Amino acid sequence: MSAQIISGTQLAAELREEVAQRTQALIAQGITPGLAVILIGDDPASSVYVRNKVAACEKAGLHSVHETLPSETTQEALLARIQALNEDPSIHGILVQLPLPDHIDTHKVIEAISPEKDVDGFHVINAGMLMTGTPLFKPCTPYGVMKMLEAHHVERRGAVACIVGASNIVGKPMAMLLLADGATVTICNSKTRDLAAHTRAADILVVAVGRPNMITGDMIKPGAVVIDVGINRLPNGKLCGDVDFESASQVAGAITPVPGGVGPMTIAMLLVNTLEAAERSAQNKV
Ligand code: GUN
């Protein structure tokens, strides 16, 4: 193996420590940052993510409310709950874990969250502000990836970046953030012809598809920085990414592991966004 490992575990711990300190400063002013996390149903992977988010909040001294609603919850009931949280002054961030059951319109739910409390950065106002260069919140996973690239002094200006996966949660906002830093960005999707031609041209390759080990070493430019956003559970119970670590790490210059790569950063950036939402609301009160 030749690639340098880009760990998210250590960087996320440092960010969480910084959040804890800023949280104490805010508490001293009489404001405790509060995050509400709503999970609909009992999808095991989503349940683990939500539990980890809530635990990280509490460890950093933030107030958190964790609500698990049954999978048959109606859209109206969910929208009413969001409205109540929008009006609750002890809550600065609202996160509805995705994906939602099929009978609920995801767009309607996201647009119901007050943009000032949309710590996921998924609301059209926040997505638009990200696109035009004045984001209120950067979506947590791409934000975490940018922090990792910064911490490892990965040059974005002039770099060729390829993103595999065009989701609203990762791929599209990732492209906006890399573009803002001066990278030349390509977003690949499931219809892309000759995917390997695109991935092989990339100095920075970000993969967020949800398909175990789909990017292999022969699809990577020698020396490239490879960021694996995928977290997949194999039939044997083991976790793996969207990148085949074994072959990719022979070719890449630097690579994130799974687990211990992007995952911890997503949670750290959620805490940063919640803290900043609370700091903004404190500034608006003075
Ligand atoms: N599902 C997978 N990733 C995310 C995320 O970052 N936020 C929310 N709300 N749901 C998700």
PDB file of C-alpha atoms and ligand atoms in Angstrom:
ATOM      1  CA  MET A   1       0.000   0.000   0.000  1.00  0.00           C
ATOM      2  CA  SER A   2       1.397   3.396  -0.937  1.00  0.00           C
ATOM      3  CA  ALA A   3      -1.455   5.823  -0.217  1.00  0.00           C
ATOM      4  CA  GLN A   4      -1.479   8.141   2.775  1.00  0.00           C
ATOM      5  CA  ILE A   5      -4.559   7.504   4.944  1.00  0.00           C
ATOM      6  CA  ILE A   6      -6.864  10.487   5.472  1.00  0.00           C
ATOM      7  CA  SER A   7      -8.506   9.684   8.789  1.00  0.00           C
ATOM      8  CA  GLY A   8     -11.684  11.459   9.806  1.00  0.00           C
ATOM      9  CA  THR A   9     -11.648  10.170  13.351  1.00  0.00           C
ATOM     10  CA  GLN A  10      -8.905  12.453  14.699  1.00  0.00           C
ATOM     11  CA  LEU A  11     -10.009  15.575  12.809  1.00  0.00           C
ATOM     12  CA  ALA A  12     -13.622  15.045  13.873  1.00  0.00           C
ATOM     13  CA  ALA A  13     -12.540  14.731  17.514  1.00  0.00           C
ATOM     14  CA  GLU A  14     -10.671  18.052  17.270  1.00  0.00           C
ATOM     15  CA  LEU A  15     -13.695  19.769  15.722  1.00  0.00           C
ATOM     16  CA  ARG A  16     -16.013  18.316  18.371  1.00  0.00           C
ATOM     17  CA  GLU A  17     -13.693  19.626  21.093  1.00  0.00           C
ATOM     18  CA  GLU A  18     -13.819  23.105  19.533  1.00  0.00           C
ATOM     19  CA  VAL A  19     -17.627  22.879  19.373  1.00  0.00           C
ATOM     20  CA  ALA A  20     -17.720  21.865  23.055  1.00  0.00           C
ATOM     21  CA  GLN A  21     -15.703  24.952  24.026  1.00  0.00           C
ATOM     22  CA  ARG A  22     -17.816  27.354  21.953  1.00  0.00           C
ATOM     23  CA  THR A  23     -20.942  25.685  23.358  1.00  0.00           C
ATOM     24  CA  GLN A  24     -19.785  26.435  26.912  1.00  0.00           C
ATOM     25  CA  ALA A  25     -19.237  30.090  25.944  1.00  0.00           C
ATOM     26  CA  LEU A  26     -22.773  30.271  24.578  1.00  0.00           C
ATOM     27  CA  ILE A  27     -24.228  28.531  27.628  1.00  0.00           C
ATOM     28  CA  ALA A  28     -22.493  31.204  29.752  1.00  0.00           C
ATOM     29  CA  GLN A  29     -24.604  33.751  27.814  1.00  0.00           C
ATOM     30  CA  GLY A  30     -27.738  31.778  28.707  1.00  0.00           C
ATOM     31  CA  ILE A  31     -28.197  29.935  25.405  1.00  0.00           C
ATOM     32  CA  THR A  32     -27.817  26.167  25.087  1.00  0.00           C
ATOM     33  CA  PRO A  33     -27.612  25.086  21.431  1.00  0.00           C
ATOM     34  CA  GLY A  34     -30.398  22.596  20.724  1.00  0.00           C
ATOM     35  CA  LEU A  35     -30.803  20.033  17.939  1.00  0.00           C
ATOM     36  CA  ALA A  36     -33.973  18.051  17.186  1.00  0.00           C
ATOM     37  CA  VAL A  37     -33.503  14.827  15.230  1.00  0.00           C
ATOM     38  CA  ILE A  38     -36.567  13.087  13.809  1.00  0.00           C
ATOM     39  CA  LEU A  39     -36.497   9.525  12.550  1.00  0.00           C
ATOM     40  CA  ILE A  40     -39.523   7.969  10.887  1.00  0.00           C
ATOM     41  CA  GLY A  41     -39.661   4.184  11.112  1.00  0.00           C
ATOM     42  CA  ASP A  42     -37.063   1.683  12.244  1.00  0.00           C
ATOM     43  CA  ASP A  43     -34.569   1.302   9.396  1.00  0.00           C
ATOM     44  CA  PRO A  44     -31.542  -0.169  11.224  1.00  0.00           C
ATOM     45  CA  ALA A  45     -28.885   1.910   9.411  1.00  0.00           C
ATOM     46  CA  SER A  46     -30.823   5.167   9.929  1.00  0.00           C
ATOM     47  CA  SER A  47     -31.376   4.282  13.598  1.00  0.00           C
ATOM     48  CA  VAL A  48     -27.622   3.886  14.114  1.00  0.00           C
ATOM     49  CA  TYR A  49     -26.850   7.178  12.349  1.00  0.00           C
ATOM     50  CA  VAL A  50     -29.445   9.040  14.416  1.00  0.00           C
ATOM     51  CA  ARG A  51     -28.225   7.515  17.673  1.00  0.00           C
ATOM     52  CA  ASN A  52     -24.645   8.527  16.833  1.00  0.00           C
ATOM     53  CA  LYS A  53     -25.722  12.091  16.003  1.00  0.00           C
ATOM     54  CA  VAL A  54     -27.639  12.486  19.263  1.00  0.00           C
ATOM     55  CA  ALA A  55     -24.813  10.952  21.341  1.00  0.00           C
ATOM     56  CA  ALA A  56     -22.252  13.309  19.744  1.00  0.00           C
ATOM     57  CA  CYS A  57     -24.493  16.285  20.565  1.00  0.00           C
ATOM     58  CA  GLU A  58     -24.774  15.356  24.193  1.00  0.00           C
ATOM     59  CA  LYS A  59     -21.050  14.707  24.512  1.00  0.00           C
ATOM     60  CA  ALA A  60     -20.328  18.210  23.188  1.00  0.00           C
ATOM     61  CA  GLY A  61     -22.775  19.775  25.675  1.00  0.00           C
ATOM     62  CA  LEU A  62     -25.549  20.553  23.199  1.00  0.00           C
ATOM     63  CA  HIS A  63     -29.174  19.945  24.062  1.00  0.00           C
ATOM     64  CA  SER A  64     -30.767  17.321  21.830  1.00  0.00           C
ATOM     65  CA  VAL A  65     -34.247  15.997  21.257  1.00  0.00           C
ATOM     66  CA  HIS A  66     -34.514  12.621  19.565  1.00  0.00           C
ATOM     67  CA  GLU A  67     -37.935  11.593  18.286  1.00  0.00           C
ATOM     68  CA  THR A  68     -38.649   8.292  16.585  1.00  0.00           C
ATOM     69  CA  LEU A  69     -42.078   8.300  14.952  1.00  0.00           C
ATOM     70  CA  PRO A  70     -43.789   5.174  13.601  1.00  0.00           C
ATOM     71  CA  SER A  71     -43.388   4.388   9.882  1.00  0.00           C
ATOM     72  CA  GLU A  72     -47.130   4.960   9.337  1.00  0.00           C
ATOM     73  CA  THR A  73     -46.860   8.595  10.565  1.00  0.00           C
ATOM     74  CA  THR A  74     -48.776  10.812   8.141  1.00  0.00           C
ATOM     75  CA  GLN A  75     -47.161  13.656   6.243  1.00  0.00           C
ATOM     76  CA  GLU A  76     -49.535  16.104   7.980  1.00  0.00           C
ATOM     77  CA  ALA A  77     -48.469  14.880  11.424  1.00  0.00           C
ATOM     78  CA  LEU A  78     -44.789  15.199  10.505  1.00  0.00           C
ATOM     79  CA  LEU A  79     -45.297  18.699   9.071  1.00  0.00           C
ATOM     80  CA  ALA A  80     -47.141  19.732  12.249  1.00  0.00           C
ATOM     81  CA  ARG A  81     -44.261  18.426  14.381  1.00  0.00           C
ATOM     82  CA  ILE A  82     -41.744  20.367  12.268  1.00  0.00           C
ATOM     83  CA  GLN A  83     -43.847  23.525  12.622  1.00  0.00           C
ATOM     84  CA  ALA A  84     -43.803  23.147  16.416  1.00  0.00           C
ATOM     85  CA  LEU A  85     -40.010  22.736  16.373  1.00  0.00           C
ATOM     86  CA  ASN A  86     -39.664  25.798  14.090  1.00  0.00           C
ATOM     87  CA  GLU A  87     -41.414  27.800  16.804  1.00  0.00           C
ATOM     88  CA  ASP A  88     -39.525  26.247  19.741  1.00  0.00           C
ATOM     89  CA  PRO A  89     -36.844  28.740  20.906  1.00  0.00           C
ATOM     90  CA  SER A  90     -34.817  25.971  22.624  1.00  0.00           C
ATOM     91  CA  ILE A  91     -34.260  24.283  19.245  1.00  0.00           C
ATOM     92  CA  HIS A  92     -31.723  25.826  16.831  1.00  0.00           C
ATOM     93  CA  GLY A  93     -31.354  22.919  14.409  1.00  0.00           C
ATOM     94  CA  ILE A  94     -33.874  20.460  12.960  1.00  0.00           C
ATOM     95  CA  LEU A  95     -32.809  17.300  11.148  1.00  0.00           C
ATOM     96  CA  VAL A  96     -35.248  14.836   9.607  1.00  0.00           C
ATOM     97  CA  GLN A  97     -33.315  11.672   8.802  1.00  0.00           C
ATOM     98  CA  LEU A  98     -33.589  10.579   5.154  1.00  0.00           C
ATOM     99  CA  PRO A  99     -34.776   8.523   3.389  1.00  0.00           C
ATOM    100  CA  LEU A 100     -38.420   8.933   4.370  1.00  0.00           C
ATOM    101  CA  PRO A 101     -41.166   6.323   3.765  1.00  0.00           C
ATOM    102  CA  ASP A 102     -42.678   6.444   0.255  1.00  0.00           C
ATOM    103  CA  HIS A 103     -45.995   7.988   1.380  1.00  0.00           C
ATOM    104  CA  ILE A 104     -44.201  11.139   2.557  1.00  0.00           C
ATOM    105  CA  ASP A 105     -43.054  13.843   0.091  1.00  0.00           C
ATOM    106  CA  THR A 106     -39.413  14.488   1.024  1.00  0.00           C
ATOM    107  CA  HIS A 107     -39.331  17.900  -0.682  1.00  0.00           C
ATOM    108  CA  LYS A 108     -42.400  19.109   1.246  1.00  0.00           C
ATOM    109  CA  VAL A 109     -40.821  18.010   4.523  1.00  0.00           C
ATOM    110  CA  ILE A 110     -37.478  19.694   3.825  1.00  0.00           C
ATOM    111  CA  GLU A 111     -39.179  22.915   2.697  1.00  0.00           C
ATOM    112  CA  ALA A 112     -41.221  22.942   5.944  1.00  0.00           C
ATOM    113  CA  ILE A 113     -38.079  23.315   8.045  1.00  0.00           C
ATOM    114  CA  SER A 114     -37.235  26.942   8.788  1.00  0.00           C
ATOM    115  CA  PRO A 115     -34.135  27.790   6.664  1.00  0.00           C
ATOM    116  CA  GLU A 116     -32.471  29.243   9.815  1.00  0.00           C
ATOM    117  CA  LYS A 117     -32.818  25.835  11.515  1.00  0.00           C
ATOM    118  CA  ASP A 118     -32.011  23.692   8.464  1.00  0.00           C
ATOM    119  CA  VAL A 119     -28.666  22.383   9.765  1.00  0.00           C
ATOM    120  CA  ASP A 120     -28.564  19.773   6.963  1.00  0.00           C
ATOM    121  CA  GLY A 121     -28.504  22.636   4.433  1.00  0.00           C
ATOM    122  CA  PHE A 122     -31.071  20.844   2.250  1.00  0.00           C
ATOM    123  CA  HIS A 123     -33.788  23.551   2.067  1.00  0.00           C
ATOM    124  CA  VAL A 124     -34.061  25.177  -1.405  1.00  0.00           C
ATOM    125  CA  ILE A 125     -33.079  28.519   0.128  1.00  0.00           C
ATOM    126  CA  ASN A 126     -29.917  27.032   1.580  1.00  0.00           C
ATOM    127  CA  ALA A 127     -29.173  25.016  -1.571  1.00  0.00           C
ATOM    128  CA  GLY A 128     -29.636  28.224  -3.589  1.00  0.00           C
ATOM    129  CA  MET A 129     -27.435  30.236  -1.244  1.00  0.00           C
ATOM    130  CA  LEU A 130     -24.751  27.562  -1.526  1.00  0.00           C
ATOM    131  CA  MET A 131     -24.971  27.777  -5.302  1.00  0.00           C
ATOM    132  CA  THR A 132     -24.703  31.557  -5.337  1.00  0.00           C
ATOM    133  CA  GLY A 133     -21.814  31.617  -2.873  1.00  0.00           C
ATOM    134  CA  THR A 134     -23.305  32.756   0.440  1.00  0.00           C
ATOM    135  CA  PRO A 135     -24.284  29.522   2.212  1.00  0.00           C
ATOM    136  CA  LEU A 136     -26.043  29.746   5.565  1.00  0.00           C
ATOM    137  CA  PHE A 137     -25.342  26.042   6.183  1.00  0.00           C
ATOM    138  CA  LYS A 138     -23.134  23.747   4.115  1.00  0.00           C
ATOM    139  CA  PRO A 139     -24.511  20.188   3.926  1.00  0.00           C
ATOM    140  CA  CYS A 140     -22.648  18.183   6.558  1.00  0.00           C
ATOM    141  CA  THR A 141     -21.013  15.442   4.472  1.00  0.00           C
ATOM    142  CA  PRO A 142     -19.564  17.656   1.708  1.00  0.00           C
ATOM    143  CA  TYR A 143     -18.583  20.228   4.361  1.00  0.00           C
ATOM    144  CA  GLY A 144     -16.721  17.483   6.227  1.00  0.00           C
ATOM    145  CA  VAL A 145     -14.960  16.402   3.032  1.00  0.00           C
ATOM    146  CA  MET A 146     -13.793  19.983   2.423  1.00  0.00           C
ATOM    147  CA  LYS A 147     -12.414  20.137   5.990  1.00  0.00           C
ATOM    148  CA  MET A 148     -10.481  16.894   5.340  1.00  0.00           C
ATOM    149  CA  LEU A 149      -9.022  18.253   2.090  1.00  0.00           C
ATOM    150  CA  GLU A 150      -8.027  21.495   3.862  1.00  0.00           C
ATOM    151  CA  ALA A 151      -6.450  19.644   6.782  1.00  0.00           C
ATOM    152  CA  HIS A 152      -4.367  17.568   4.357  1.00  0.00           C
ATOM    153  CA  HIS A 153      -3.411  20.628   2.276  1.00  0.00           C
ATOM    154  CA  VAL A 154      -4.971  19.176  -0.864  1.00  0.00           C
ATOM    155  CA  GLU A 155      -4.865  21.863  -3.559  1.00  0.00           C
ATOM    156  CA  ARG A 156      -8.356  22.481  -4.982  1.00  0.00           C
ATOM    157  CA  ARG A 157      -7.500  25.482  -7.176  1.00  0.00           C
ATOM    158  CA  GLY A 158      -7.024  24.249 -10.727  1.00  0.00           C
ATOM    159  CA  ALA A 159      -7.435  20.602  -9.689  1.00  0.00           C
ATOM    160  CA  VAL A 160      -9.573  18.232 -11.737  1.00  0.00           C
ATOM    161  CA  ALA A 161     -12.285  16.878  -9.434  1.00  0.00           C
ATOM    162  CA  CYS A 162     -14.642  14.041 -10.274  1.00  0.00           C
ATOM    163  CA  ILE A 163     -17.685  13.271  -8.160  1.00  0.00           C
ATOM    164  CA  VAL A 164     -19.411   9.952  -8.654  1.00  0.00           C
ATOM    165  CA  GLY A 165     -23.030  10.286  -7.494  1.00  0.00           C
ATOM    166  CA  ALA A 166     -25.337  13.262  -8.103  1.00  0.00           C
ATOM    167  CA  SER A 167     -27.475  13.271  -4.940  1.00  0.00           C
ATOM    168  CA  ASN A 168     -28.817  16.427  -3.311  1.00  0.00           C
ATOM    169  CA  ILE A 169     -27.248  15.275  -0.021  1.00  0.00           C
ATOM    170  CA  VAL A 170     -23.668  14.772  -1.236  1.00  0.00           C
ATOM    171  CA  GLY A 171     -22.870  14.922  -4.969  1.00  0.00           C
ATOM    172  CA  LYS A 172     -24.421  18.239  -5.987  1.00  0.00           C
ATOM    173  CA  PRO A 173     -23.370  20.308  -2.925  1.00  0.00           C
ATOM    174  CA  MET A 174     -19.908  18.681  -3.076  1.00  0.00           C
ATOM    175  CA  ALA A 175     -19.576  19.994  -6.634  1.00  0.00           C
ATOM    176  CA  MET A 176     -20.537  23.522  -5.540  1.00  0.00           C
ATOM    177  CA  LEU A 177     -17.977  23.571  -2.723  1.00  0.00           C
ATOM    178  CA  LEU A 178     -15.141  22.256  -4.913  1.00  0.00           C
ATOM    179  CA  LEU A 179     -16.090  24.690  -7.683  1.00  0.00           C
ATOM    180  CA  ALA A 180     -16.050  27.576  -5.202  1.00  0.00           C
ATOM    181  CA  ASP A 181     -12.449  26.633  -4.368  1.00  0.00           C
ATOM    182  CA  GLY A 182     -11.427  26.707  -8.026  1.00  0.00           C
ATOM    183  CA  ALA A 183     -11.572  23.031  -9.010  1.00  0.00           C
ATOM    184  CA  THR A 184     -12.759  21.897 -12.443  1.00  0.00           C
ATOM    185  CA  VAL A 185     -15.628  19.608 -11.506  1.00  0.00           C
ATOM    186  CA  THR A 186     -17.378  16.733 -13.250  1.00  0.00           C
ATOM    187  CA  ILE A 187     -20.413  15.049 -11.661  1.00  0.00           C
ATOM    188  CA  CYS A 188     -20.996  11.483 -12.860  1.00  0.00           C
ATOM    189  CA  ASN A 189     -24.318   9.687 -12.529  1.00  0.00           C
ATOM    190  CA  SER A 190     -25.784   6.274 -13.290  1.00  0.00           C
ATOM    191  CA  LYS A 191     -26.134   7.154 -17.006  1.00  0.00           C
ATOM    192  CA  THR A 192     -22.525   8.309 -17.425  1.00  0.00           C
ATOM    193  CA  ARG A 193     -20.776   6.645 -20.364  1.00  0.00           C
ATOM    194  CA  ASP A 194     -17.248   5.358 -19.712  1.00  0.00           C
ATOM    195  CA  LEU A 195     -17.186   6.210 -16.015  1.00  0.00           C
ATOM    196  CA  ALA A 196     -13.546   5.146 -15.740  1.00  0.00           C
ATOM    197  CA  ALA A 197     -12.466   7.758 -18.283  1.00  0.00           C
ATOM    198  CA  HIS A 198     -13.840  10.432 -15.934  1.00  0.00           C
ATOM    199  CA  THR A 199     -12.554   8.959 -12.682  1.00  0.00           C
ATOM    200  CA  ARG A 200      -9.091   8.359 -14.166  1.00  0.00           C
ATOM    201  CA  ALA A 201      -8.768  12.052 -15.086  1.00  0.00           C
ATOM    202  CA  ALA A 202      -9.364  13.218 -11.513  1.00  0.00           C
ATOM    203  CA  ASP A 203      -6.817  14.668  -9.088  1.00  0.00           C
ATOM    204  CA  ILE A 204      -9.600  14.579  -6.481  1.00  0.00           C
ATOM    205  CA  LEU A 205     -12.124  11.732  -6.700  1.00  0.00           C
ATOM    206  CA  VAL A 206     -15.179  11.754  -4.426  1.00  0.00           C
ATOM    207  CA  VAL A 207     -17.436   8.700  -4.528  1.00  0.00           C
ATOM    208  CA  ALA A 208     -20.942   8.768  -3.035  1.00  0.00           C
ATOM    209  CA  VAL A 209     -23.071   6.125  -4.665  1.00  0.00           C
ATOM    210  CA  GLY A 210     -23.852   3.389  -2.131  1.00  0.00           C
ATOM    211  CA  ARG A 211     -22.431   0.480  -4.146  1.00  0.00           C
ATOM    212  CA  PRO A 212     -19.825  -1.636  -2.375  1.00  0.00           C
ATOM    213  CA  ASN A 213     -16.316  -1.500  -3.871  1.00  0.00           C
ATOM    214  CA  MET A 214     -17.476  -0.168  -7.264  1.00  0.00           C
ATOM    215  CA  ILE A 215     -14.386   2.008  -7.840  1.00  0.00           C
ATOM    216  CA  THR A 216     -11.295  -0.117  -8.316  1.00  0.00           C
ATOM    217  CA  GLY A 217      -7.613   0.816  -8.477  1.00  0.00           C
ATOM    218  CA  ASP A 218      -7.540   0.709 -12.301  1.00  0.00           C
ATOM    219  CA  MET A 219     -10.119   3.559 -12.335  1.00  0.00           C
ATOM    220  CA  ILE A 220      -7.887   5.897 -10.329  1.00  0.00           C
ATOM    221  CA  LYS A 221      -5.187   8.299 -11.507  1.00  0.00           C
ATOM    222  CA  PRO A 222      -1.854   7.492  -9.832  1.00  0.00           C
ATOM    223  CA  GLY A 223      -1.356   9.860  -6.876  1.00  0.00           C
ATOM    224  CA  ALA A 224      -4.988  11.042  -6.780  1.00  0.00           C
ATOM    225  CA  VAL A 225      -6.779  11.937  -3.547  1.00  0.00           C
ATOM    226  CA  VAL A 226      -9.699   9.515  -3.101  1.00  0.00           C
ATOM    227  CA  ILE A 227     -12.603  10.338  -0.783  1.00  0.00           C
ATOM    228  CA  ASP A 228     -14.976   7.449  -0.141  1.00  0.00           C
ATOM    229  CA  VAL A 229     -18.363   8.610   1.161  1.00  0.00           C
ATOM    230  CA  GLY A 230     -20.023   5.177   0.899  1.00  0.00           C
ATOM    231  CA  ILE A 231     -20.871   3.110   3.958  1.00  0.00           C
ATOM    232  CA  ASN A 232     -22.162  -0.311   2.904  1.00  0.00           C
ATOM    233  CA  ARG A 233     -22.774  -3.402   4.981  1.00  0.00           C
ATOM    234  CA  LEU A 234     -21.647  -6.631   3.333  1.00  0.00           C
ATOM    235  CA  PRO A 235     -23.525  -9.936   3.858  1.00  0.00           C
ATOM    236  CA  ASN A 236     -20.767 -10.963   6.328  1.00  0.00           C
ATOM    237  CA  GLY A 237     -21.659  -7.933   8.487  1.00  0.00           C
ATOM    238  CA  LYS A 238     -18.485  -5.984   7.669  1.00  0.00           C
ATOM    239  CA  LEU A 239     -18.633  -2.334   6.579  1.00  0.00           C
ATOM    240  CA  CYS A 240     -17.079  -1.272   3.305  1.00  0.00           C
ATOM    241  CA  GLY A 241     -17.026   1.833   1.144  1.00  0.00           C
ATOM    242  CA  ASP A 242     -17.840   2.489  -2.507  1.00  0.00           C
ATOM    243  CA  VAL A 243     -14.112   2.278  -3.254  1.00  0.00           C
ATOM    244  CA  ASP A 244     -12.241  -1.013  -3.263  1.00  0.00           C
ATOM    245  CA  PHE A 245      -9.697   0.031  -0.635  1.00  0.00           C
ATOM    246  CA  GLU A 246      -7.281  -2.803  -1.348  1.00  0.00           C
ATOM    247  CA  SER A 247      -6.661  -1.993  -5.019  1.00  0.00           C
ATOM    248  CA  ALA A 248      -7.287   1.772  -4.730  1.00  0.00           C
ATOM    249  CA  SER A 249      -4.718   2.279  -1.982  1.00  0.00           C
ATOM    250  CA  GLN A 250      -2.006   0.844  -4.290  1.00  0.00           C
ATOM    251  CA  VAL A 251      -2.603   3.651  -6.784  1.00  0.00           C
ATOM    252  CA  ALA A 252      -3.978   6.684  -4.885  1.00  0.00           C
ATOM    253  CA  GLY A 253      -1.747   9.260  -3.237  1.00  0.00           C
ATOM    254  CA  ALA A 254      -4.179   9.575  -0.311  1.00  0.00           C
ATOM    255  CA  ILE A 255      -7.411   7.800   0.562  1.00  0.00           C
ATOM    256  CA  THR A 256     -10.082   7.830   3.259  1.00  0.00           C
ATOM    257  CA  PRO A 257     -10.851   4.557   5.066  1.00  0.00           C
ATOM    258  CA  VAL A 258     -14.320   3.125   5.761  1.00  0.00           C
ATOM    259  CA  PRO A 259     -15.138   3.191   8.609  1.00  0.00           C
ATOM    260  CA  GLY A 260     -13.209   6.066  10.209  1.00  0.00           C
ATOM    261  CA  GLY A 261     -13.116   8.370   7.180  1.00  0.00           C
ATOM    262  CA  VAL A 262     -15.929  10.670   6.113  1.00  0.00           C
ATOM    263  CA  GLY A 263     -18.532   9.236   8.542  1.00  0.00           C
ATOM    264  CA  PRO A 264     -17.213  10.890  11.733  1.00  0.00           C
ATOM    265  CA  MET A 265     -16.795  14.177   9.852  1.00  0.00           C
ATOM    266  CA  THR A 266     -20.478  14.273   8.872  1.00  0.00           C
ATOM    267  CA  ILE A 267     -21.441  14.176  12.535  1.00  0.00           C
ATOM    268  CA  ALA A 268     -18.830  16.769  13.534  1.00  0.00           C
ATOM    269  CA  MET A 269     -20.108  19.199  10.889  1.00  0.00           C
ATOM    270  CA  LEU A 270     -23.695  18.713  12.081  1.00  0.00           C
ATOM    271  CA  LEU A 271     -22.541  19.899  15.514  1.00  0.00           C
ATOM    272  CA  VAL A 272     -20.719  22.867  13.935  1.00  0.00           C
ATOM    273  CA  ASN A 273     -23.858  23.828  11.974  1.00  0.00           C
ATOM    274  CA  THR A 274     -26.093  23.535  15.047  1.00  0.00           C
ATOM    275  CA  LEU A 275     -23.705  25.601  17.152  1.00  0.00           C
ATOM    276  CA  GLU A 276     -23.524  28.262  14.436  1.00  0.00           C
ATOM    277  CA  ALA A 277     -27.320  28.350  14.174  1.00  0.00           C
ATOM    278  CA  ALA A 278     -27.465  28.990  17.933  1.00  0.00           C
ATOM    279  CA  GLU A 279     -24.701  31.621  17.751  1.00  0.00           C
ATOM    280  CA  ARG A 280     -26.623  33.406  14.983  1.00  0.00           C
ATOM    281  CA  SER A 281     -29.836  33.336  16.993  1.00  0.00           C
ATOM    282  CA  ALA A 282     -27.927  34.772  20.001  1.00  0.00           C
ATOM    283  CA  GLN A 283     -26.585  37.613  17.829  1.00  0.00           C
ATOM    284  CA  ASN A 284     -30.077  38.395  16.604  1.00  0.00           C
ATOM    285  CA  LYS A 285     -31.260  38.783  20.203  1.00  0.00           C
ATOM    286  CA  VAL A 286     -28.709  41.472  21.179  1.00  0.00           C
TER     287      VAL A 286
HETATM  288  N1  GUN B   1     -29.396  10.381   5.296  1.00  0.00           N
HETATM  289  C1  GUN B   1     -28.141  10.130   4.886  1.00  0.00           C
HETATM  290  N2  GUN B   1     -27.331  11.191   5.106  1.00  0.00           N
HETATM  291  C2  GUN B   1     -28.107  12.137   5.678  1.00  0.00           C
HETATM  292  C3  GUN B   1     -27.844  13.461   6.150  1.00  0.00           C
HETATM  293  O1  GUN B   1     -26.726  14.005   6.083  1.00  0.00           O
HETATM  294  N3  GUN B   1     -28.909  14.112   6.686  1.00  0.00           N
HETATM  295  C4  GUN B   1     -30.160  13.558   6.759  1.00  0.00           C
HETATM  296  N4  GUN B   1     -31.127  14.288   7.284  1.00  0.00           N
HETATM  297  N5  GUN B   1     -30.429  12.339   6.330  1.00  0.00           N
HETATM  298  C5  GUN B   1     -29.400  11.633   5.798  1.00  0.00           C
END
